[in-house]
Amino acid sequence: MDDAPIVFDGVSKRFGALTVLDNVSLTFPKGKTTAVIGPSGTGKSVLLKHIVGLLHPDSGSVRVLGVDMARARPDAIYATRKRLGMLFQDGALFDSLCVGDNVAFPLMQHRRDLSQRQQRERVEEVLEMVELPGLYDRATSALSGGQRKRVGLARAIVNEPEIVLFDEPNSGLDPMTSDAIDALIHTMKARLGITFVVISHDIVGTINVADHIAMLYQGKLIAHGTTAEVVRMEHPILRRFLGRNLILPEADDPSPPHLPGVP
Ligand SMILES: Nc1ncnc2c1ncn2[C@@H]1O[C@H](COP(=O)(O)OP(=O)(O)O)[C@@H](O)[C@H]1O
Ligand SMILES: [Mg+2]
């Protein structure tokens, strides 16, 4: 898939004696949501940082929208980053700024062509999309955990990115808020045609939002395919990771996996 927006080709990354990514080759298809799953400490966030160009591979390459994020000229890397949105694990909001100014941050950096008024209008539009209408002037410190995630999500999409990266969108949220965030991701993908990368160790929510699943285990890609394919794969580590929370359909049953007690 030459036109895939993100292509990992034989990527290895070590920190000292620790091999964190071990010859990972993986493409992320356009307009789809790919979940990268695996237990904690297995290299998921490190993989994400390669997409942004915050980390560089020791060998192999990472191409994002056609740009080699380790070897391209700084201006090309900067131009590519403008086309990415990122939701960090903890939301990474500035408590000293109000909600709207947090969301406006990427516009202030990358869209100086917009007037302040236009920026504000755009921010109000995305706050509505994440179901926080009218909260522009609210103090960020007054938000609940779920609201902080939504604000982070609004900031990730405010500059109309082609790719949005989420690091653990559900971590620290109660199940209902977590489901609401998943539903929001789903709606956005349908509405905006964005390529999503969702990093998660929470398999249940992931299965509901992902079109494709890639599983990392100790730095190796041990499974990759459509969600329907991956949930039926026989790999023992994958099975152990998936099986804890899910009831899996029989091999010839086309229904999706589901939670115990939920049809
Ligand atoms: N900048 C760094 N320097 C050294 N070790 C790191 C660095 N970043 C991550 N690691 C190590 O790499 C491993 C994978 O980390 P990470 O990708 O954050 O895991 P996770 O799958 O939980 O997101 C961990 O053992 C972590 O301690
Ligand atoms: Mg992580």
Coordinates of C-alpha atoms and ligand atoms in Angstrom, one line a residue:
M1 CA 0.0 0.0 0.0
D2 CA 2.1 2.9 -1.3
D3 CA -0.6 5.4 -0.6
A4 CA -1.1 4.5 3.0
P5 CA -0.6 7.6 5.1
I6 CA 1.7 5.9 7.6
V7 CA 4.2 3.2 6.7
F8 CA 6.6 1.5 9.2
D9 CA 9.2 -0.5 7.3
G10 CA 11.5 -2.8 9.3
V11 CA 11.7 -0.4 12.2
S12 CA 13.9 -1.3 15.2
K13 CA 14.5 0.9 18.2
R14 CA 16.8 0.3 21.2
F15 CA 17.4 2.2 24.4
G16 CA 20.7 0.9 25.7
A17 CA 20.4 -2.9 26.0
L18 CA 16.6 -2.8 25.7
T19 CA 15.1 -3.5 22.2
V20 CA 11.8 -1.7 22.3
L21 CA 10.8 -2.1 18.6
D22 CA 12.1 -5.2 16.8
N23 CA 11.8 -5.0 13.0
V24 CA 8.3 -3.7 12.9
S25 CA 6.7 -3.4 9.5
L26 CA 3.1 -2.0 9.5
T27 CA 0.9 0.2 7.4
F28 CA -2.0 2.3 8.6
P29 CA -4.7 2.5 5.9
K30 CA -6.3 5.8 4.9
G31 CA -9.5 6.8 6.5
K32 CA -9.5 3.8 8.9
T33 CA -9.0 3.4 12.6
T34 CA -6.1 1.2 13.5
A35 CA -5.7 0.2 17.1
V36 CA -2.2 -0.7 18.3
I37 CA -2.7 -2.9 21.4
G38 CA -0.5 -4.7 23.8
P39 CA 0.4 -4.8 27.5
S40 CA 2.1 -1.9 29.2
G41 CA 5.7 -1.3 28.5
T42 CA 5.6 -3.1 25.1
G43 CA 6.5 -0.1 22.9
K44 CA 3.2 1.4 21.9
S45 CA 4.0 5.0 22.9
V46 CA 7.5 4.6 21.4
L47 CA 5.8 3.6 18.1
L48 CA 3.6 6.7 18.3
K49 CA 6.5 9.0 18.9
H50 CA 8.1 7.7 15.7
I51 CA 5.1 8.8 13.7
V52 CA 5.5 12.3 15.0
G53 CA 9.2 12.2 14.5
L54 CA 10.0 12.7 18.2
L55 CA 12.0 9.4 18.1
H56 CA 14.0 8.1 15.2
P57 CA 14.5 4.4 14.3
D58 CA 17.9 2.8 14.7
S59 CA 17.1 0.9 11.5
G60 CA 14.2 0.9 9.1
S61 CA 12.1 3.9 8.2
V62 CA 8.8 5.6 9.1
R63 CA 7.0 7.5 6.3
V64 CA 4.1 9.7 7.2
L65 CA 2.2 11.3 4.3
G66 CA 5.1 10.4 2.1
V67 CA 7.8 12.0 4.3
D68 CA 10.6 10.1 6.1
M69 CA 10.2 11.4 9.6
A70 CA 13.8 10.7 10.6
R71 CA 15.6 11.8 7.4
A72 CA 13.6 14.5 5.7
R73 CA 14.6 18.2 6.0
P74 CA 13.3 20.0 9.1
D75 CA 10.8 22.1 7.0
A76 CA 9.3 19.0 5.5
I77 CA 8.9 17.4 8.9
Y78 CA 7.4 20.6 10.3
A79 CA 4.9 20.7 7.4
T80 CA 4.0 17.1 8.0
R81 CA 3.4 17.6 11.7
K82 CA 1.0 20.4 10.8
R83 CA -1.2 17.7 9.2
L84 CA -1.2 15.5 12.3
G85 CA -3.3 15.9 15.4
M86 CA -2.4 14.2 18.7
L87 CA -4.2 13.4 21.9
F88 CA -1.7 12.7 24.6
Q89 CA -2.2 10.1 27.3
D90 CA -3.0 12.7 30.0
G91 CA -4.6 15.2 27.8
A92 CA -1.6 17.5 28.2
L93 CA -3.7 20.6 28.8
F94 CA -2.4 23.9 30.1
D95 CA -4.3 24.5 33.3
S96 CA -3.3 28.2 33.2
L97 CA -5.3 28.6 29.9
C98 CA -9.0 28.5 29.5
V99 CA -10.6 25.6 27.6
G100 CA -10.9 27.6 24.3
D101 CA -7.3 28.8 24.4
N102 CA -6.1 25.2 25.0
V103 CA -8.1 24.1 21.9
A104 CA -6.8 27.1 19.9
F105 CA -3.2 26.2 20.6
P106 CA -2.5 24.4 17.2
L107 CA -4.2 27.2 15.3
M108 CA -2.0 29.8 17.1
Q109 CA 1.0 27.8 16.0
H110 CA 0.1 26.8 12.5
R111 CA -2.7 29.0 11.3
R112 CA -1.6 32.6 11.7
D113 CA -3.5 33.3 8.5
L114 CA -6.7 33.1 10.5
S115 CA -7.9 36.2 12.4
Q116 CA -8.5 35.8 16.2
R117 CA -12.2 35.9 15.5
Q118 CA -11.9 33.1 12.9
Q119 CA -9.8 31.1 15.3
R120 CA -12.5 31.5 18.0
E121 CA -15.2 30.4 15.6
R122 CA -13.3 27.3 14.6
V123 CA -12.7 26.5 18.3
E124 CA -16.4 26.9 19.1
E125 CA -17.2 24.6 16.2
V126 CA -15.0 21.8 17.5
L127 CA -16.1 22.2 21.1
E128 CA -19.6 21.5 19.8
M129 CA -18.3 18.4 17.9
V130 CA -17.0 17.0 21.2
E131 CA -20.2 17.9 22.9
L132 CA -18.8 20.7 25.0
P133 CA -20.7 23.7 23.5
G134 CA -20.2 27.1 25.0
L135 CA -17.3 26.1 27.2
Y136 CA -14.7 28.3 25.6
D137 CA -14.1 30.5 28.6
R138 CA -14.3 27.8 31.3
A139 CA -11.3 27.3 33.5
T140 CA -9.4 24.1 32.4
S141 CA -8.7 23.3 36.1
A142 CA -12.5 23.0 36.7
L143 CA -13.0 20.2 34.2
S144 CA -13.7 16.5 35.0
G145 CA -11.5 13.8 33.6
G146 CA -13.9 13.0 30.8
Q147 CA -14.2 16.7 29.9
R148 CA -10.4 17.0 29.8
K149 CA -10.2 14.2 27.3
R150 CA -12.9 15.8 25.1
V151 CA -10.9 19.1 25.2
G152 CA -7.8 17.2 24.2
L153 CA -9.8 15.6 21.4
A154 CA -11.0 19.0 20.2
R155 CA -7.5 20.3 20.2
A156 CA -6.4 17.2 18.2
I157 CA -8.8 17.9 15.4
V158 CA -9.0 21.7 15.4
N159 CA -6.6 22.1 12.6
E160 CA -8.4 19.6 10.3
P161 CA -5.6 17.0 10.4
E162 CA -5.4 14.1 8.0
I163 CA -4.1 11.8 10.7
V164 CA -5.1 11.8 14.4
L165 CA -3.0 9.9 17.0
F166 CA -4.5 8.9 20.3
D167 CA -2.4 7.6 23.2
E168 CA -4.6 5.6 25.5
P169 CA -7.8 7.7 25.0
N170 CA -9.7 5.7 27.7
S171 CA -7.1 5.6 30.4
G172 CA -8.3 6.9 33.7
L173 CA -11.9 7.1 32.6
D174 CA -14.9 5.3 34.0
P175 CA -16.5 2.9 31.6
M176 CA -19.4 5.1 30.6
T177 CA -17.2 8.1 29.9
S178 CA -14.8 5.8 28.1
D179 CA -17.7 4.5 25.9
A180 CA -18.7 8.1 25.2
I181 CA -15.2 8.9 24.0
D182 CA -15.1 5.8 21.8
A183 CA -18.5 6.8 20.3
L184 CA -17.1 10.3 19.6
I185 CA -14.1 8.8 17.8
H186 CA -16.4 6.7 15.7
T187 CA -18.6 9.6 14.7
M188 CA -15.6 11.7 13.9
K189 CA -14.1 9.1 11.6
A190 CA -17.3 8.8 9.7
R191 CA -17.7 12.6 9.5
L192 CA -14.2 13.7 8.8
G193 CA -12.6 10.8 7.0
I194 CA -9.5 11.0 9.2
T195 CA -7.0 8.2 9.6
F196 CA -6.9 7.3 13.3
V197 CA -4.2 5.6 15.2
V198 CA -5.4 4.5 18.7
I199 CA -3.0 3.1 21.2
S200 CA -4.6 1.1 23.9
H201 CA -4.2 -1.6 26.5
D202 CA -7.9 -1.6 26.9
I203 CA -9.1 -4.2 24.4
V204 CA -12.8 -3.8 24.9
G205 CA -13.2 -0.2 23.8
T206 CA -10.7 -0.7 21.1
I207 CA -12.6 -3.5 19.4
N208 CA -15.6 -1.2 19.2
V209 CA -13.7 1.6 17.4
A210 CA -11.0 -0.2 15.4
D211 CA -11.2 -1.3 11.7
H212 CA -7.7 -2.8 12.0
I213 CA -5.8 -4.1 15.0
A214 CA -2.0 -4.5 15.4
M215 CA -0.7 -6.2 18.5
L216 CA 2.7 -5.5 19.8
Y217 CA 4.3 -7.8 22.3
Q218 CA 7.8 -7.2 23.6
G219 CA 8.5 -4.9 20.7
K220 CA 7.4 -7.4 18.0
L221 CA 4.3 -7.2 15.8
I222 CA 2.7 -10.5 16.6
A223 CA -0.7 -10.0 14.9
H224 CA -2.1 -7.6 12.4
G225 CA -5.3 -7.5 10.3
T226 CA -8.9 -6.4 10.3
T227 CA -10.6 -6.5 13.7
A228 CA -12.8 -9.4 12.6
E229 CA -9.6 -11.3 11.5
V230 CA -7.5 -10.5 14.6
V231 CA -10.2 -11.5 17.1
R232 CA -10.2 -15.0 15.5
M233 CA -6.4 -15.5 15.3
E234 CA -5.0 -18.4 17.2
H235 CA -1.8 -16.7 18.4
P236 CA -1.6 -17.8 22.1
I237 CA -0.4 -14.4 23.5
L238 CA -3.1 -12.6 21.5
R239 CA -5.7 -15.1 22.7
R240 CA -4.6 -14.5 26.3
F241 CA -4.7 -10.7 25.9
L242 CA -8.1 -10.7 24.1
G243 CA -9.7 -13.6 25.9
R244 CA -9.7 -12.0 29.4
N245 CA -12.5 -9.6 28.6
L246 CA -14.3 -10.9 25.5
I247 CA -16.6 -13.6 24.5
L248 CA -15.5 -14.6 21.1
P249 CA -17.8 -16.0 18.4
E250 CA -17.3 -19.4 17.0
A251 CA -15.1 -19.4 13.9
D252 CA -18.1 -19.7 11.5
D253 CA -20.2 -17.1 13.4
P254 CA -20.0 -13.6 11.7
S255 CA -21.2 -11.7 14.8
P256 CA -18.6 -9.4 16.5
P257 CA -17.0 -10.3 19.8
H258 CA -18.9 -8.9 22.8
L259 CA -18.7 -8.3 26.5
P260 CA -20.0 -10.9 29.0
G261 CA -23.7 -10.3 29.6
V262 CA -24.0 -7.9 26.7
P263 CA -25.5 -9.3 23.5
Ligands
LIG1 N1 13.2 7.8 26.0 C1 13.3 6.6 26.5 N2 14.5 6.2 27.0 C2 14.7 5.0 27.6 N3 13.7 4.0 27.6 C3 12.5 4.3 27.1 C4 12.2 5.6 26.6 N4 11.0 5.6 26.2 C5 10.5 4.4 26.5 N5 11.4 3.6 27.1 C6 11.2 2.2 27.5 O1 10.6 1.5 26.4 C7 9.7 0.6 26.8 C8 8.4 0.8 26.1 O2 7.8 2.0 26.5 P1 6.4 2.5 26.0 O3 6.4 2.6 24.5 O4 6.1 3.8 26.7 O5 5.4 1.4 26.5 P2 3.8 1.3 26.3 O6 3.6 0.1 25.4 O7 3.3 1.1 27.7 O8 3.4 2.6 25.7 C9 9.6 0.7 28.3 O9 10.4 -0.3 28.9 C10 10.1 2.1 28.6 O10 10.7 2.2 29.8
MG2 MG 2.2 4.1 26.6

